[in-house]
Coordinates of C-alpha atoms in Angstrom, one line a residue:
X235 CA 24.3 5.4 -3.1
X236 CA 25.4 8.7 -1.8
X237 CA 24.0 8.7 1.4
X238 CA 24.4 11.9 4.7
X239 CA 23.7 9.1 7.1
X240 CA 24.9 5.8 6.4
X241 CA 23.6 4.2 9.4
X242 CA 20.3 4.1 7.7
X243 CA 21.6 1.4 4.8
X244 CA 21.0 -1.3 7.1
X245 CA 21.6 -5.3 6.4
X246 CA 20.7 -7.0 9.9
X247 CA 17.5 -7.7 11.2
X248 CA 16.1 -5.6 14.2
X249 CA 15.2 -7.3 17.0
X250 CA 14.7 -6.5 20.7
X251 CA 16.3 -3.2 20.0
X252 CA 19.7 -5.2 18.5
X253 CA 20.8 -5.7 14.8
X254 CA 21.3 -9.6 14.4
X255 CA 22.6 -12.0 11.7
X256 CA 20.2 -14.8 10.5
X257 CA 21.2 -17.8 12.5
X258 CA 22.4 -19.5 9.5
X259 CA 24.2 -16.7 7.7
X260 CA 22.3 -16.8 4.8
X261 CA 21.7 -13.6 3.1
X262 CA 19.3 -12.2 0.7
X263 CA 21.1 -10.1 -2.5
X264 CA 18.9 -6.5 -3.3
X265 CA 19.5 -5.7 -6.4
X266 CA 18.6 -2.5 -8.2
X267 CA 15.7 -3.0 -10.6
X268 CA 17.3 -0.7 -13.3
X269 CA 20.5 -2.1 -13.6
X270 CA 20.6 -5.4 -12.0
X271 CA 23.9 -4.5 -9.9
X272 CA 23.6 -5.8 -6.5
X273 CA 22.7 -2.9 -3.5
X274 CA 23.6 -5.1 -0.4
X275 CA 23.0 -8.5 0.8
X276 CA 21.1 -8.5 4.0
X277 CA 20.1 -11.0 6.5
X278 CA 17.8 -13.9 5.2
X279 CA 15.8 -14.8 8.4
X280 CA 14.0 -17.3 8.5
X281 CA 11.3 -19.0 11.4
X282 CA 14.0 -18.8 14.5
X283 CA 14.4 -15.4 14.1
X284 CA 10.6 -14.8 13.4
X285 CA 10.0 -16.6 16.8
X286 CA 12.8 -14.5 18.6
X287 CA 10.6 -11.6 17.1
X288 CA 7.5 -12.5 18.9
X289 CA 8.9 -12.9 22.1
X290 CA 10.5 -9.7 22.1
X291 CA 7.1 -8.3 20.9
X292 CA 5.1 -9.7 23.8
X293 CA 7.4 -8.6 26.5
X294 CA 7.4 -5.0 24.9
X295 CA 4.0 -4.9 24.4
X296 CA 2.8 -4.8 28.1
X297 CA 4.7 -2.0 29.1
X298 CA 4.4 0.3 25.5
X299 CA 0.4 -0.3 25.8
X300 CA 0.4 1.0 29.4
X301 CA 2.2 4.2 28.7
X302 CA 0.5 7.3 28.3
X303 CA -1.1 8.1 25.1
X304 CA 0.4 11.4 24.8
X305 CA 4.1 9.6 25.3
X306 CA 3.1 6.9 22.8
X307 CA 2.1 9.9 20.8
X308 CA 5.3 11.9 21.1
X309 CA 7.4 9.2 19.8
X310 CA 5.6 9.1 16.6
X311 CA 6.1 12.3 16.0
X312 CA 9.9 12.0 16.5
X313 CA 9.3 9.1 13.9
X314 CA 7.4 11.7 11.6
X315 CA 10.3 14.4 12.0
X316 CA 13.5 12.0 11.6
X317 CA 11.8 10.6 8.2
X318 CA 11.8 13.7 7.2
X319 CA 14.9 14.7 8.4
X320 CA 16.2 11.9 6.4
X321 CA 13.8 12.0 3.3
X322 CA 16.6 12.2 0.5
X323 CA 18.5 9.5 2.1
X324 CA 15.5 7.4 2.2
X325 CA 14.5 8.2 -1.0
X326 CA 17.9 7.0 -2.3
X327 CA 18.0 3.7 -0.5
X328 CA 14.1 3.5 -1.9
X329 CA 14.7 3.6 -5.2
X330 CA 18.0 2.2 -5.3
X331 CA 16.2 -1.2 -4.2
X332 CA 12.6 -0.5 -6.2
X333 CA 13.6 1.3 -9.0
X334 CA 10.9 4.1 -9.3
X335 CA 12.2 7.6 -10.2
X336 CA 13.9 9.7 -7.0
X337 CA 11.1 12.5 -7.0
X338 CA 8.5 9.8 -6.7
X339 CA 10.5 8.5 -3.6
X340 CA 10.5 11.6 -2.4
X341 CA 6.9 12.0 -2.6
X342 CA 6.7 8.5 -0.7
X343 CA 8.8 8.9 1.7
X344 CA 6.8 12.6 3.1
X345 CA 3.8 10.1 2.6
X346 CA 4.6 7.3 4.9
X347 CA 5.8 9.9 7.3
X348 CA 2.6 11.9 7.3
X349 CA 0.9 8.4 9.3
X350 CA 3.6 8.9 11.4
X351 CA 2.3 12.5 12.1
X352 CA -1.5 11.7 11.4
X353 CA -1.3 8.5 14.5
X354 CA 0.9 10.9 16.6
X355 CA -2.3 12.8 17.5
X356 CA -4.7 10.3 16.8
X357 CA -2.8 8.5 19.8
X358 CA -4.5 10.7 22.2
X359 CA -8.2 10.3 20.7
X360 CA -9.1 6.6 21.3
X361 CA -11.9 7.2 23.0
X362 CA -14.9 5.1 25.4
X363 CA -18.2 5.9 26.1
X364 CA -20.6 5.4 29.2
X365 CA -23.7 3.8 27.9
X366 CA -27.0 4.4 29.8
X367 CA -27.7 1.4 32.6
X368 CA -30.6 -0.5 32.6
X369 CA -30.9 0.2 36.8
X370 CA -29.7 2.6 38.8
X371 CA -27.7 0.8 40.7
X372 CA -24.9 0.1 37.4
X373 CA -22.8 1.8 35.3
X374 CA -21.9 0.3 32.0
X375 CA -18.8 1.8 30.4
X376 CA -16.7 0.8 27.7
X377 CA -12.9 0.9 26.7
X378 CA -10.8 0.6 24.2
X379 CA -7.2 -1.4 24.5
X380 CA -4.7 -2.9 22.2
X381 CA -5.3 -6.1 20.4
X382 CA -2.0 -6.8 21.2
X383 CA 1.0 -8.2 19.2
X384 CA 0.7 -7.1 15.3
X385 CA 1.9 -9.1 12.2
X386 CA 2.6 -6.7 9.6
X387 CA 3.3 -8.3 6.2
X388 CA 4.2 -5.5 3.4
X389 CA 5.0 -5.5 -0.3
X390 CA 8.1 -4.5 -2.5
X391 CA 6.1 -1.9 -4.7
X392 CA 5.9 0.9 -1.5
X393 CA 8.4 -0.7 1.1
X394 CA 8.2 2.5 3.0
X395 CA 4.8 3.8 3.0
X396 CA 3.3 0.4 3.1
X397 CA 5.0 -0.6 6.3
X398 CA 4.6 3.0 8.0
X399 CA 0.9 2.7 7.5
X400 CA 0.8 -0.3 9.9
X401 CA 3.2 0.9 11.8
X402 CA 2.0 4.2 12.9
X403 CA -1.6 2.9 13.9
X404 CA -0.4 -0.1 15.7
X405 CA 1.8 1.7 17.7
X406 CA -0.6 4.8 18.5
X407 CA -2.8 2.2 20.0
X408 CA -0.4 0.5 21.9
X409 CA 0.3 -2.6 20.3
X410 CA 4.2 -3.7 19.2
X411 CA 4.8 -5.0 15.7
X412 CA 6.8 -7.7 14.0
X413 CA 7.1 -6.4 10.6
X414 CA 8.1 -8.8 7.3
X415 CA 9.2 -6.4 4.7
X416 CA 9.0 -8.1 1.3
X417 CA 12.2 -9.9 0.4
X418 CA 13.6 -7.8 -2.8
X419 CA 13.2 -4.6 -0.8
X420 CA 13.8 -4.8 2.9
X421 CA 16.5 -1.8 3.1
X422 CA 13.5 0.6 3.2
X423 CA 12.2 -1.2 6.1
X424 CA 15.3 -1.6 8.0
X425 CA 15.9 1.8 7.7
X426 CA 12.6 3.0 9.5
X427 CA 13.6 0.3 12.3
X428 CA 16.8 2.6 12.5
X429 CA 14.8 5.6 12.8
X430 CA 12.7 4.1 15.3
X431 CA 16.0 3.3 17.3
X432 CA 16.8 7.0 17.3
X433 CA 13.3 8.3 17.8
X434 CA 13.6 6.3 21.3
X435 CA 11.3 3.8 20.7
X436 CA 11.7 1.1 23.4
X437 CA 13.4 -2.4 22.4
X438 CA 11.3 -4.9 21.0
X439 CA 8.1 -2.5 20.1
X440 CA 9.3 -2.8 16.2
X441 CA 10.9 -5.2 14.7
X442 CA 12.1 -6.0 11.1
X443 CA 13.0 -9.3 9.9
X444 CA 12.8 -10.1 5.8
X445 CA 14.3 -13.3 4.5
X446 CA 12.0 -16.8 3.9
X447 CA 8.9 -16.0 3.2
X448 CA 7.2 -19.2 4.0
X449 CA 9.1 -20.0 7.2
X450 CA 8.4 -15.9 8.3
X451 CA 4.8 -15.9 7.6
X452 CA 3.9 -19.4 9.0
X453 CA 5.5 -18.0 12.2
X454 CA 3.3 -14.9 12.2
X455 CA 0.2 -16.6 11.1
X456 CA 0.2 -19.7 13.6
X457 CA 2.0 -17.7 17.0
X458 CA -0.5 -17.5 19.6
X459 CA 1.0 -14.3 20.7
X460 CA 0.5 -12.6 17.3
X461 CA -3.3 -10.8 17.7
X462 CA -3.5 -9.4 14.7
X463 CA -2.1 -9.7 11.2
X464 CA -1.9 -6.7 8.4
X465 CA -1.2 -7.2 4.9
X466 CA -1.0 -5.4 1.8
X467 CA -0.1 -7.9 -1.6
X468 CA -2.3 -10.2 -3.8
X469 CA -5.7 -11.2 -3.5
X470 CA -4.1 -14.8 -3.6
X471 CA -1.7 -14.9 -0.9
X472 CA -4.1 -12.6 1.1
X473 CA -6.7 -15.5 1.1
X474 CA -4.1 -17.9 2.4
X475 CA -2.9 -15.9 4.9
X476 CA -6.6 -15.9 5.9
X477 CA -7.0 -19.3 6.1
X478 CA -3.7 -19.4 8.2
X479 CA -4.6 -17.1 10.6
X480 CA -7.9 -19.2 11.4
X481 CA -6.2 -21.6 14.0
X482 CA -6.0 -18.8 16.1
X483 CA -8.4 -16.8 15.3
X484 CA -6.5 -13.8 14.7
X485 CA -7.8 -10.0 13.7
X486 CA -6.9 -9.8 10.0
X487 CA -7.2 -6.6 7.9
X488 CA -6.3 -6.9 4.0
X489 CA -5.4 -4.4 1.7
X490 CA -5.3 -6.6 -1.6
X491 CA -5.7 -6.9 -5.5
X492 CA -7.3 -4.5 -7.3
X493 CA -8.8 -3.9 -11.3
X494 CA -9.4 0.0 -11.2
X495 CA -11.8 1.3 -13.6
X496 CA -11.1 5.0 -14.6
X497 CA -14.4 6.2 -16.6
X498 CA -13.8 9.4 -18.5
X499 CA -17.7 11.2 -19.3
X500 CA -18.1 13.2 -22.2
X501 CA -18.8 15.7 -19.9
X502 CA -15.8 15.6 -18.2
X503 CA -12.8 19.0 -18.8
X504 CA -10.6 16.2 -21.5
X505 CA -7.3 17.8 -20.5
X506 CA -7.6 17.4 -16.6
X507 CA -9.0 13.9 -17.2
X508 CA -5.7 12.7 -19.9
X509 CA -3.2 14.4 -16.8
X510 CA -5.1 12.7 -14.1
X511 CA -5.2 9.2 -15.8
X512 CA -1.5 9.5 -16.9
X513 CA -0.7 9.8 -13.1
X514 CA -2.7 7.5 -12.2
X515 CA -1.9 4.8 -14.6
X516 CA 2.1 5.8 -15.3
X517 CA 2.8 6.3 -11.5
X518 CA 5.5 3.9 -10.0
X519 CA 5.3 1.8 -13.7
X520 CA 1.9 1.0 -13.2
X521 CA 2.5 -0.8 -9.8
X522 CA 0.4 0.1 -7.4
X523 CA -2.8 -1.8 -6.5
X524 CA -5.0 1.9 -7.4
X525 CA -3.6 2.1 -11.0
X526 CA -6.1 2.8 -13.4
X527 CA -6.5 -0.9 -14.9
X528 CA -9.1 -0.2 -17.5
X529 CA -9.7 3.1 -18.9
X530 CA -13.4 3.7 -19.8
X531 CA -14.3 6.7 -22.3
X532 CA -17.3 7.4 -23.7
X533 CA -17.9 7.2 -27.4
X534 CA -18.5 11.0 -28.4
X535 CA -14.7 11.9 -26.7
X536 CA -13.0 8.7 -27.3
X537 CA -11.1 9.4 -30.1
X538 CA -10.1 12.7 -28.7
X539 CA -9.1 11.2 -25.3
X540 CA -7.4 8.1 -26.9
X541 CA -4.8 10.7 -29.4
X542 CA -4.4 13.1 -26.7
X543 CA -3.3 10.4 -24.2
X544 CA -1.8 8.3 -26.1
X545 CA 0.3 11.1 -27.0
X546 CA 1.5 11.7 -23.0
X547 CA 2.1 8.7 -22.6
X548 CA 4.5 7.8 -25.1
X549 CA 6.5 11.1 -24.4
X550 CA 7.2 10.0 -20.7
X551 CA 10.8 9.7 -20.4
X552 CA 11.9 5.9 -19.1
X553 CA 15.1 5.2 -17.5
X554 CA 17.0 4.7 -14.0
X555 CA 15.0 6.2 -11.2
X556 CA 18.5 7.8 -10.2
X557 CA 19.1 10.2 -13.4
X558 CA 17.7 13.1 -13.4
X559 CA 14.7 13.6 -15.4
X560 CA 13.5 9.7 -15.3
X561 CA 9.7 10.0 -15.2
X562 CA 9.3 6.5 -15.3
X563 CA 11.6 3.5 -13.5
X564 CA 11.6 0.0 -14.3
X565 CA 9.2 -2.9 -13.3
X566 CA 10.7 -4.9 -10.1
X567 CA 11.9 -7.0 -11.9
X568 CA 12.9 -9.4 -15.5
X569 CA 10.4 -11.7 -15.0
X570 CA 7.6 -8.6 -14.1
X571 CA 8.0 -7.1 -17.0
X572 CA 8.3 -10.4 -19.3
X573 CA 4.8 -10.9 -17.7
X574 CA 3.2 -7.5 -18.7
X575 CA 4.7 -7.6 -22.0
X576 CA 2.9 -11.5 -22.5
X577 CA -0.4 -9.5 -21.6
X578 CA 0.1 -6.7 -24.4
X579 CA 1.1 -9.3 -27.0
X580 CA -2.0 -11.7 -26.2
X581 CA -4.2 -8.6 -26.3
X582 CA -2.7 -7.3 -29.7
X583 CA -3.2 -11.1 -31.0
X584 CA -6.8 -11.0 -30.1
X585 CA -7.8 -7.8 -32.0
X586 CA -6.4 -5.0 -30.1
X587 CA -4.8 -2.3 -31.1
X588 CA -1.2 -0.2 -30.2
X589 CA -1.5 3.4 -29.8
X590 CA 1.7 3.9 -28.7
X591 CA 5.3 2.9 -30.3
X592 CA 5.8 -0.8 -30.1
X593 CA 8.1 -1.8 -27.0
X594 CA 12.0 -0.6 -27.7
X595 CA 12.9 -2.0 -24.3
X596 CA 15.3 -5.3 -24.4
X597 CA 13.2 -8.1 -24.3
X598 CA 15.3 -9.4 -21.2
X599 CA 15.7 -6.4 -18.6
X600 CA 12.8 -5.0 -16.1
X601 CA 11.8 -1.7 -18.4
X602 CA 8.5 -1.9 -20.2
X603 CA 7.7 0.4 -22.8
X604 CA 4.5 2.7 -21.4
X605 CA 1.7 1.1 -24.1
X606 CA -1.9 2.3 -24.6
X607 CA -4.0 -0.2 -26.4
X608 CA -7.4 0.7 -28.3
X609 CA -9.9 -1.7 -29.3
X610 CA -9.9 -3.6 -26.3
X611 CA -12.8 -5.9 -25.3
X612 CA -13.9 -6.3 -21.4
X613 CA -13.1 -10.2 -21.7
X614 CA -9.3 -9.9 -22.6
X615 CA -6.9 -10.6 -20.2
X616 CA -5.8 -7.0 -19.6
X617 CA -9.5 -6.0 -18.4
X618 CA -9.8 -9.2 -16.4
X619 CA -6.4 -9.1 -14.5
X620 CA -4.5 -6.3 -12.7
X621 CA -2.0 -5.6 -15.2
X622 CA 0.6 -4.2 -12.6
X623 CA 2.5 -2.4 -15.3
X624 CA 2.5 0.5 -17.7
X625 CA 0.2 -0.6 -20.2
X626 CA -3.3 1.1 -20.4
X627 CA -6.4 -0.6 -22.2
X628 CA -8.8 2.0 -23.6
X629 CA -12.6 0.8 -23.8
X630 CA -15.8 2.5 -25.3
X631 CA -18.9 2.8 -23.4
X632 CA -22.3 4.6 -24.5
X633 CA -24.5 5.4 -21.6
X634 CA -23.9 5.7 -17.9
X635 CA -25.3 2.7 -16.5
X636 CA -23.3 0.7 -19.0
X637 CA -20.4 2.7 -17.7
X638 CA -21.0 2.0 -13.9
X639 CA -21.9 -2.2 -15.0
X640 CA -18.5 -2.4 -16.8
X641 CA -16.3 -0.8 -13.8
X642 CA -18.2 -3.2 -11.5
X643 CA -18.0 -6.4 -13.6
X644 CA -14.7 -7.4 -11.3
X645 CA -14.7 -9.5 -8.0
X646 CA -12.5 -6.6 -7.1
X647 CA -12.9 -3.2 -4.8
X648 CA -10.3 -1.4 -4.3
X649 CA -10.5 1.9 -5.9
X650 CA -12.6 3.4 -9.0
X651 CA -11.9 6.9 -10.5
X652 CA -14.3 8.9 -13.0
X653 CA -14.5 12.3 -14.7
X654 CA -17.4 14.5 -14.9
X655 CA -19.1 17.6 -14.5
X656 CA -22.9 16.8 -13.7
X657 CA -23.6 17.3 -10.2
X658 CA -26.7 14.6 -10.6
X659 CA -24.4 12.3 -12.2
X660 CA -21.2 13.0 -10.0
X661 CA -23.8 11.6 -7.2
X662 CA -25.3 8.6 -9.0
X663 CA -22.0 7.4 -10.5
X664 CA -20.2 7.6 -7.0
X665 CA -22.5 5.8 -4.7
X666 CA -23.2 3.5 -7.8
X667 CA -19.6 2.2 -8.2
X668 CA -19.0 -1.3 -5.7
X669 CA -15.6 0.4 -4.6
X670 CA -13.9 1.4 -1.0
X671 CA -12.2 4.4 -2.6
X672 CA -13.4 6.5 -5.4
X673 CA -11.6 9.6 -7.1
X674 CA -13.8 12.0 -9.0
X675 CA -12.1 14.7 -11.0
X676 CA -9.2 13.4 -9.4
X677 CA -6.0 10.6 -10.0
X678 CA -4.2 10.9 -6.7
X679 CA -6.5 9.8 -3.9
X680 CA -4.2 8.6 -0.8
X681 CA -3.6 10.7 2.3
X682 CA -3.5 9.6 6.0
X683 CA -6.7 11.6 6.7
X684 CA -8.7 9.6 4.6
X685 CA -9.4 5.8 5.4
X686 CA -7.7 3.5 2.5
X687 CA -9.5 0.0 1.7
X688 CA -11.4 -1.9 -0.1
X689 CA -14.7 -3.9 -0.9
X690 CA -15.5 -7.4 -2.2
X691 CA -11.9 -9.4 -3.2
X692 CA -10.2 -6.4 -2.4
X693 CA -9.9 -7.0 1.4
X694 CA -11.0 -5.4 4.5
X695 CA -10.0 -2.9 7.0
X696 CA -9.4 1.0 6.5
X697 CA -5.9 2.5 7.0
X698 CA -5.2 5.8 7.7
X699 CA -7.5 8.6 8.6
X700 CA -10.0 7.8 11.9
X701 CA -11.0 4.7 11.5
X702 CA -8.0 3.6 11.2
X703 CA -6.7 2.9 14.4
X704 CA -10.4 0.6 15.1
X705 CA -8.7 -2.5 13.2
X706 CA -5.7 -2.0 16.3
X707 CA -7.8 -1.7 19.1
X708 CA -10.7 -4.3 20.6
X709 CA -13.8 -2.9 22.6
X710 CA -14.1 -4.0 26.6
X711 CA -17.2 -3.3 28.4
X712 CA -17.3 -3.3 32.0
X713 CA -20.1 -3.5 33.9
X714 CA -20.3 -2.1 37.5
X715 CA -22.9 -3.2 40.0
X716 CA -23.7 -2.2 43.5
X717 CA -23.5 1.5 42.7
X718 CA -26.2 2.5 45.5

């Protein structure tokens, strides 16, 4: 990596405002996804340091929540402009450790700063209200204040974003975090724990520790002084970290599995539709819990749709996210992609078909050929499951209400996406759809203005935008007597 600043490839843990060793020495080797050459080796932690965490938290806490909001404020924006100040670098370090192609990192790294910039000014919003008294002689008024110390547990496929989007709100509302970064990708982490360093952030408001995940996350989950846990990964481990956080009753909010249906109408402009479900589908291989999972076209445009997107897809160039031109990276990792290529195969043995050439990737490494499959039936594994990969199954549909029945036949909610033109049907199909986030006429949905979550299996909470600082903050109401 070519890096300006090389004080942002951090390998320590950040804790109480000092870069620390795990206690045992152990470390963890990142490896780049592309080539399998080892990045760095950084600090496995495990539950000592995850304790030391805490304790730094709580002390910071107190005096970080009592601080002005327009203080708190200002230091996220110094977080918002160093990012960017820094966005190539992080980029670099970004895809060196997660593979996806530079210009995507690019585009990540401007997001996860805009909650940075969105939470600066939201800092200064979180309002009360005085509520009318049932006598004259009391005033009933309410306040907001931090929930207190914040969990924040964040996966490998955005390792910047992710964490920046917990970040910014818990710190906007006054709260300190302990942040887990996941374990094949905690240089992007570490680096926004040295930005927050520069930015002046007092010790022991963040901190970064990645290592164990068991021994981390049991610390987080059963701490007393932990208030509130934020995740973003699998539906499964978001159920047990659930369950965990029961025995102290913590604030949860869950940003989790998804199984996107992107319904294409025959209404819909075909060309705008094929772009925005290449995006959506090809973006960061096909890793991201919004990816379109099961593509849903209508019978009179199918074939059209199917040949023309088909055709996109299999002229995406795939290679290392550092070369110029790469528009798609590699999976995370071998076994990732030995996964998603199980799924194509048991799809293809069960009567579907390949649009697209067959896989030329070695059967061994973490690229996965982008594959479109036609003649695809909703029971098959890849309409059932989140794929998390670049392979896109292509189903028929006839009608619209056997379009908006198939899209919610899932125990999942994240996010939905259609294309059409009707103005009647735009409305129907939107509020008809049992998703938090829906994209019409559009593949690219996130922003930090508008609140990201979802229904059903797919969590709870909204991020960004808001609403989002709500899941950070708990309501007091005081009551005053003996006004007269």
């Amino acid at each position: 990596m070519q890096l300006k600043n090389r004080e942002l490839l951090r390998t320590q843990a950040y804790v109480d405002g000092a870069w620390i060793d795990a206690g045992t020495g152990a470390v963890v080797q990142v490896r780049n996804p592309a080539t399998g050459a080892v990045v760095a080796e950084a600090a496995c932690c495990g539950a000592a340091e995850t304790r030391r965490a805490i304790r730094a938290a709580e002390r910071a806490q107190a005096d970080w929540s009592r601080r002005a909001a327009k203080e708190r404020g200002d230091a996220l924006r110094r977080m918002f402009e160093a990012m960017l100040a820094s966005q190539e670098d992080l980029a670099c370090i970004l895809t060196a450790e997660q593979g996806k192609p530079l210009a995507e990192a690019r585009v990540e790294i401007a997001y996860g700063a805009s909650y940075f910039e969105w939470f600066a000014e939201e800092a200064k919003r979180i309002y009360g209200d005085t509520i009318p008294a049932p006598g004259a002689d009391k005033r009933i008024v309410t306040i907001k204040q931090p929930v207190g110390v914040v969990a924040c547990i964040t996966p490998w496929n955005f390792p910047n974003a992710m964490l920046a989007r917990k970040i910014a709100p818990a710190l906007a509302a006054g709260c300190s975090v302990v942040c887990k970064p996941a374990t094949s990708t905690p240089l992007s982490a570490l680096a926004i724990a040295a930005l927050a360093e520069k930015a002046g952030i007092p010790a022991g408001v963040v901190n970064v520790v990645a290592g164990d995940t068991r021994a981390i996350g049991a610390e987080l989950t059963r701490h007393p002084a932990v208030r509130k846990l934020a995740f973003t990964g699998s539906t499964a481990v978001g159920k047990e970290l659930i369950r965990a956080c029961a025995g102290t009753v913590k604030r949860v909010s869950m940003e989790l599995g998804g199984n996107a249906p992107f319904i294409v109408f025959d209404d819909a402009d075909l060309e705008s539709a094929v772009q925005g479900a290449l995006v959506c589908k090809y973006r960061n291989a096909g890793q991201t819990c919004v990816s379109a999972n099961r593509i849903l076209v209508q019978s009179g445009i199918f074939d059209a749709f199917a040949s023309r997107f088909a055709e996109a897809a299999g002229a995406l160039k795939l290679g290392n996210g550092m070369d110029e031109g790469t528009a798609m990276g590699p999976l995370i990792d071998a076994p990732a992609a030995r996964g998603v290529r199980e799924m194509v195969e048991e799809a293809l043995a069960e009567g579907a078909t390949l649009l697209t050439e067959a896989d030329r990737c070695a059967k061994t490494g973490a690229f996965v050929q982008p594959a479109v499959l036609a003649d695809v039936t909703p029971r098959m594994r890849v309409c059932q499951e989140e794929i998390f990969g670049p392979v896109a199954p292509l189903l028929r549909f006839e009608t619209e209400s056997e379009a908006i029945r198939l899209a919610n036949d899932t125990p999942y909610g994240l996010a939905a996406y259609f294309y059409a033109r009707d103005v009647g049907r735009i409305c129907r199909v939107g509020e008809g759809l049992e998703f938090g986030i829906v994209g019409i006429n559009e593949g690219i949905i996130s922003n930090a203005a508008a609140p990201f979550g979802g229904v059903k299996e797919s969590g709870n909470g909204r991020e960004g935008s808001k609403y989002g600082l709500d899941d950070y903050l708990e309501i007091k109401y005081l009551c005053l007597g003996g006004i007269q």
